Short mmCIF file of N, CA and C in Angstrom, two decimals:
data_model
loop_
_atom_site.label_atom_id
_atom_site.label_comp_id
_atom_site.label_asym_id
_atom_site.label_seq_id
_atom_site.Cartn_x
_atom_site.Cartn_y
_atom_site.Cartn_z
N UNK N 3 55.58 168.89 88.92
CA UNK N 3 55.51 167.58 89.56
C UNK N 3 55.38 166.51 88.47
N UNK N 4 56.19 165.17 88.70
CA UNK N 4 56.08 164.33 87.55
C UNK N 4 54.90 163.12 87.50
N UNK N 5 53.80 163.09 86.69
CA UNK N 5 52.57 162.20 86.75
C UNK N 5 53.20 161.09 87.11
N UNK N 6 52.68 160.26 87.78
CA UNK N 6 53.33 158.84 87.88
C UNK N 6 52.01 157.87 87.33
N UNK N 7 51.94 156.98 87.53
CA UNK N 7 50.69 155.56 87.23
C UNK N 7 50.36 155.38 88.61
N UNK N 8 49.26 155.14 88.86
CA UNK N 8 47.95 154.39 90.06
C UNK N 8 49.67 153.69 90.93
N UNK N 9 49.97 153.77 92.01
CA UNK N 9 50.55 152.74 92.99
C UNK N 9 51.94 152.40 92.58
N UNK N 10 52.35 153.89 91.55
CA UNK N 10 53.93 153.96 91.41
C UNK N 10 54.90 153.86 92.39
N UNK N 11 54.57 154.89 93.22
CA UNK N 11 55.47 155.35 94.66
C UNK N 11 55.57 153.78 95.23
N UNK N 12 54.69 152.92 95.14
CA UNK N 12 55.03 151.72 96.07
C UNK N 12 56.55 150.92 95.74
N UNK N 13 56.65 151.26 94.32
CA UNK N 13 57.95 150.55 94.04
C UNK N 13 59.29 150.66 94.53
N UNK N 14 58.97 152.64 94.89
CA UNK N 14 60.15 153.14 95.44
C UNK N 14 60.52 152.79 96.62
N UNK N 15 59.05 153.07 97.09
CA UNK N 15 59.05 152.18 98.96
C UNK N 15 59.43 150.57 99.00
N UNK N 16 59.59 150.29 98.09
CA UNK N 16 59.97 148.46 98.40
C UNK N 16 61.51 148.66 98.16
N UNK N 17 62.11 149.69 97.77
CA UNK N 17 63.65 150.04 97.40
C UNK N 17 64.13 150.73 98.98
N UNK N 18 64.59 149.72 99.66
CA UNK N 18 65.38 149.85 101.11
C UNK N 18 66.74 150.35 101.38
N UNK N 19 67.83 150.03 100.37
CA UNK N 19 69.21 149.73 100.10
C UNK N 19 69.13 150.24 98.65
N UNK N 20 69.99 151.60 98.22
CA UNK N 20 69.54 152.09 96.70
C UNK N 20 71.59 151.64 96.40
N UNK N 21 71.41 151.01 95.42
CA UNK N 21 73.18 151.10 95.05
C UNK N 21 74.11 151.90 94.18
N UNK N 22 75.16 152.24 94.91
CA UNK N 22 76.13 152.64 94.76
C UNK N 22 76.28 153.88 95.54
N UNK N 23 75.61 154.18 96.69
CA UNK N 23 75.60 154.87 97.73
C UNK N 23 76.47 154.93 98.89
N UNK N 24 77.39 153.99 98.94
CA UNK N 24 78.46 153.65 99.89
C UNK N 24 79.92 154.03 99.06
N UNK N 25 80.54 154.73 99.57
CA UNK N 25 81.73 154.82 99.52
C UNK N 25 82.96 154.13 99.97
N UNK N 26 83.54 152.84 99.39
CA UNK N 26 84.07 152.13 100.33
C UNK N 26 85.61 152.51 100.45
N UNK N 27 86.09 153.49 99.78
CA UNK N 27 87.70 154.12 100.18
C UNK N 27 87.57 155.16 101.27
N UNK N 28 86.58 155.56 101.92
CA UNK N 28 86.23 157.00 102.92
C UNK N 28 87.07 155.86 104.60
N UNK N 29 87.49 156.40 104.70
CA UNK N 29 87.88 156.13 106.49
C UNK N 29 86.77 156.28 107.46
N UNK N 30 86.27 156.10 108.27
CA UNK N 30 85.77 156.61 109.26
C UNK N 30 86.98 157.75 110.20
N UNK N 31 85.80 158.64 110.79
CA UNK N 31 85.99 160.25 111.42
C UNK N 31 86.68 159.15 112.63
N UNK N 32 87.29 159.74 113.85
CA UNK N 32 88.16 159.05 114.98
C UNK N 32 87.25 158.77 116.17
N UNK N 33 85.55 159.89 115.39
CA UNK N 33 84.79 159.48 116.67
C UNK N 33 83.60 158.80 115.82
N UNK N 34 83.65 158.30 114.68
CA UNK N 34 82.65 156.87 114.12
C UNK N 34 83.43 155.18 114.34
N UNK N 35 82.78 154.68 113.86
CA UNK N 35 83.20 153.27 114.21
C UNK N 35 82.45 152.62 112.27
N UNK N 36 83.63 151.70 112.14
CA UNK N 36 83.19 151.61 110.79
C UNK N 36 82.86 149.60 111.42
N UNK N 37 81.47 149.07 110.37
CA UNK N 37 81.34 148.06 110.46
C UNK N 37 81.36 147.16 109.46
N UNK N 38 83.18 146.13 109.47
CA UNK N 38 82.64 145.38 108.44
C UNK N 38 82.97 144.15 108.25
N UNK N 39 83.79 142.95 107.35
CA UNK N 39 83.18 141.69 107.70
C UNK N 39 83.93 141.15 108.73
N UNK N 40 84.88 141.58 109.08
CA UNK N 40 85.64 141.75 110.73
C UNK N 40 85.17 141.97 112.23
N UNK N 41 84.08 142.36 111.95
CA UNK N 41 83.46 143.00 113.30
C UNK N 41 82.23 141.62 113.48
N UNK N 42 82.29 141.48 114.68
CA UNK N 42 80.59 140.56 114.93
C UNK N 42 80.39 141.54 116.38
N UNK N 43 78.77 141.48 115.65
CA UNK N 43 77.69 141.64 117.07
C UNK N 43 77.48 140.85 117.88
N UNK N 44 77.71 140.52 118.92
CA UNK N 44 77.18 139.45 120.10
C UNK N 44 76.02 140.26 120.49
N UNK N 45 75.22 139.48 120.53
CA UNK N 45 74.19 139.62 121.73
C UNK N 45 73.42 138.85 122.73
N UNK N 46 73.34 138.92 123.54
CA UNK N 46 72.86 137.86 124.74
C UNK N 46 71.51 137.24 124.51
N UNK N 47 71.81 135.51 125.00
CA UNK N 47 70.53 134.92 125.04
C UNK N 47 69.62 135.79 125.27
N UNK N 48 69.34 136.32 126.32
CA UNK N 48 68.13 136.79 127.33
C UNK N 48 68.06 138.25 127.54
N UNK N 49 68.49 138.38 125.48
CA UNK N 49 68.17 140.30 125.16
C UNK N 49 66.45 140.20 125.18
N UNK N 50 65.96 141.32 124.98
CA UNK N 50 65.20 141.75 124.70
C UNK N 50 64.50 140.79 123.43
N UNK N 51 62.83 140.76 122.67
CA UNK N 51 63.34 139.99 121.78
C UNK N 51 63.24 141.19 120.55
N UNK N 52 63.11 142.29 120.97
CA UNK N 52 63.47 143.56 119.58
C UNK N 52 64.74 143.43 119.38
N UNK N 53 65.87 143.22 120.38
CA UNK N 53 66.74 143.41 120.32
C UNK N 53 67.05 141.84 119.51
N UNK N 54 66.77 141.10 119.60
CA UNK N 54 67.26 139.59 118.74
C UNK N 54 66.37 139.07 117.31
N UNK N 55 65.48 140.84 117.00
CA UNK N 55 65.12 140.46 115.45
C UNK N 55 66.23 141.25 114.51
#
């Protein structure tokens, strides 16, 4: 196991999005749906408000 310093791991946890993890020449499969700056989400005034964070 590798020693780390007092409150290392927190740094990793603030790392959400790690880069170069996306493949952007891959297609999507015929039963995924790919999302990108072409596509918009609508969602209704009077969603939920989980649904409108």
């Amino acid at each position: 196991m590798k020693a780390e310093k007092n409150y290392e791991f927190r740094q990793r946890l603030l790392t959400v999005h790690q880069a170069g993890r996306r493949d952007k020449d891959l297609l999507p499969l015929p039963d995924e749906l790919s999302l990108d700056d072409s596509r918009e989400i609508l969602i209704p005034l009077d969603a939920d408000r989980v649904l409108r964070r």
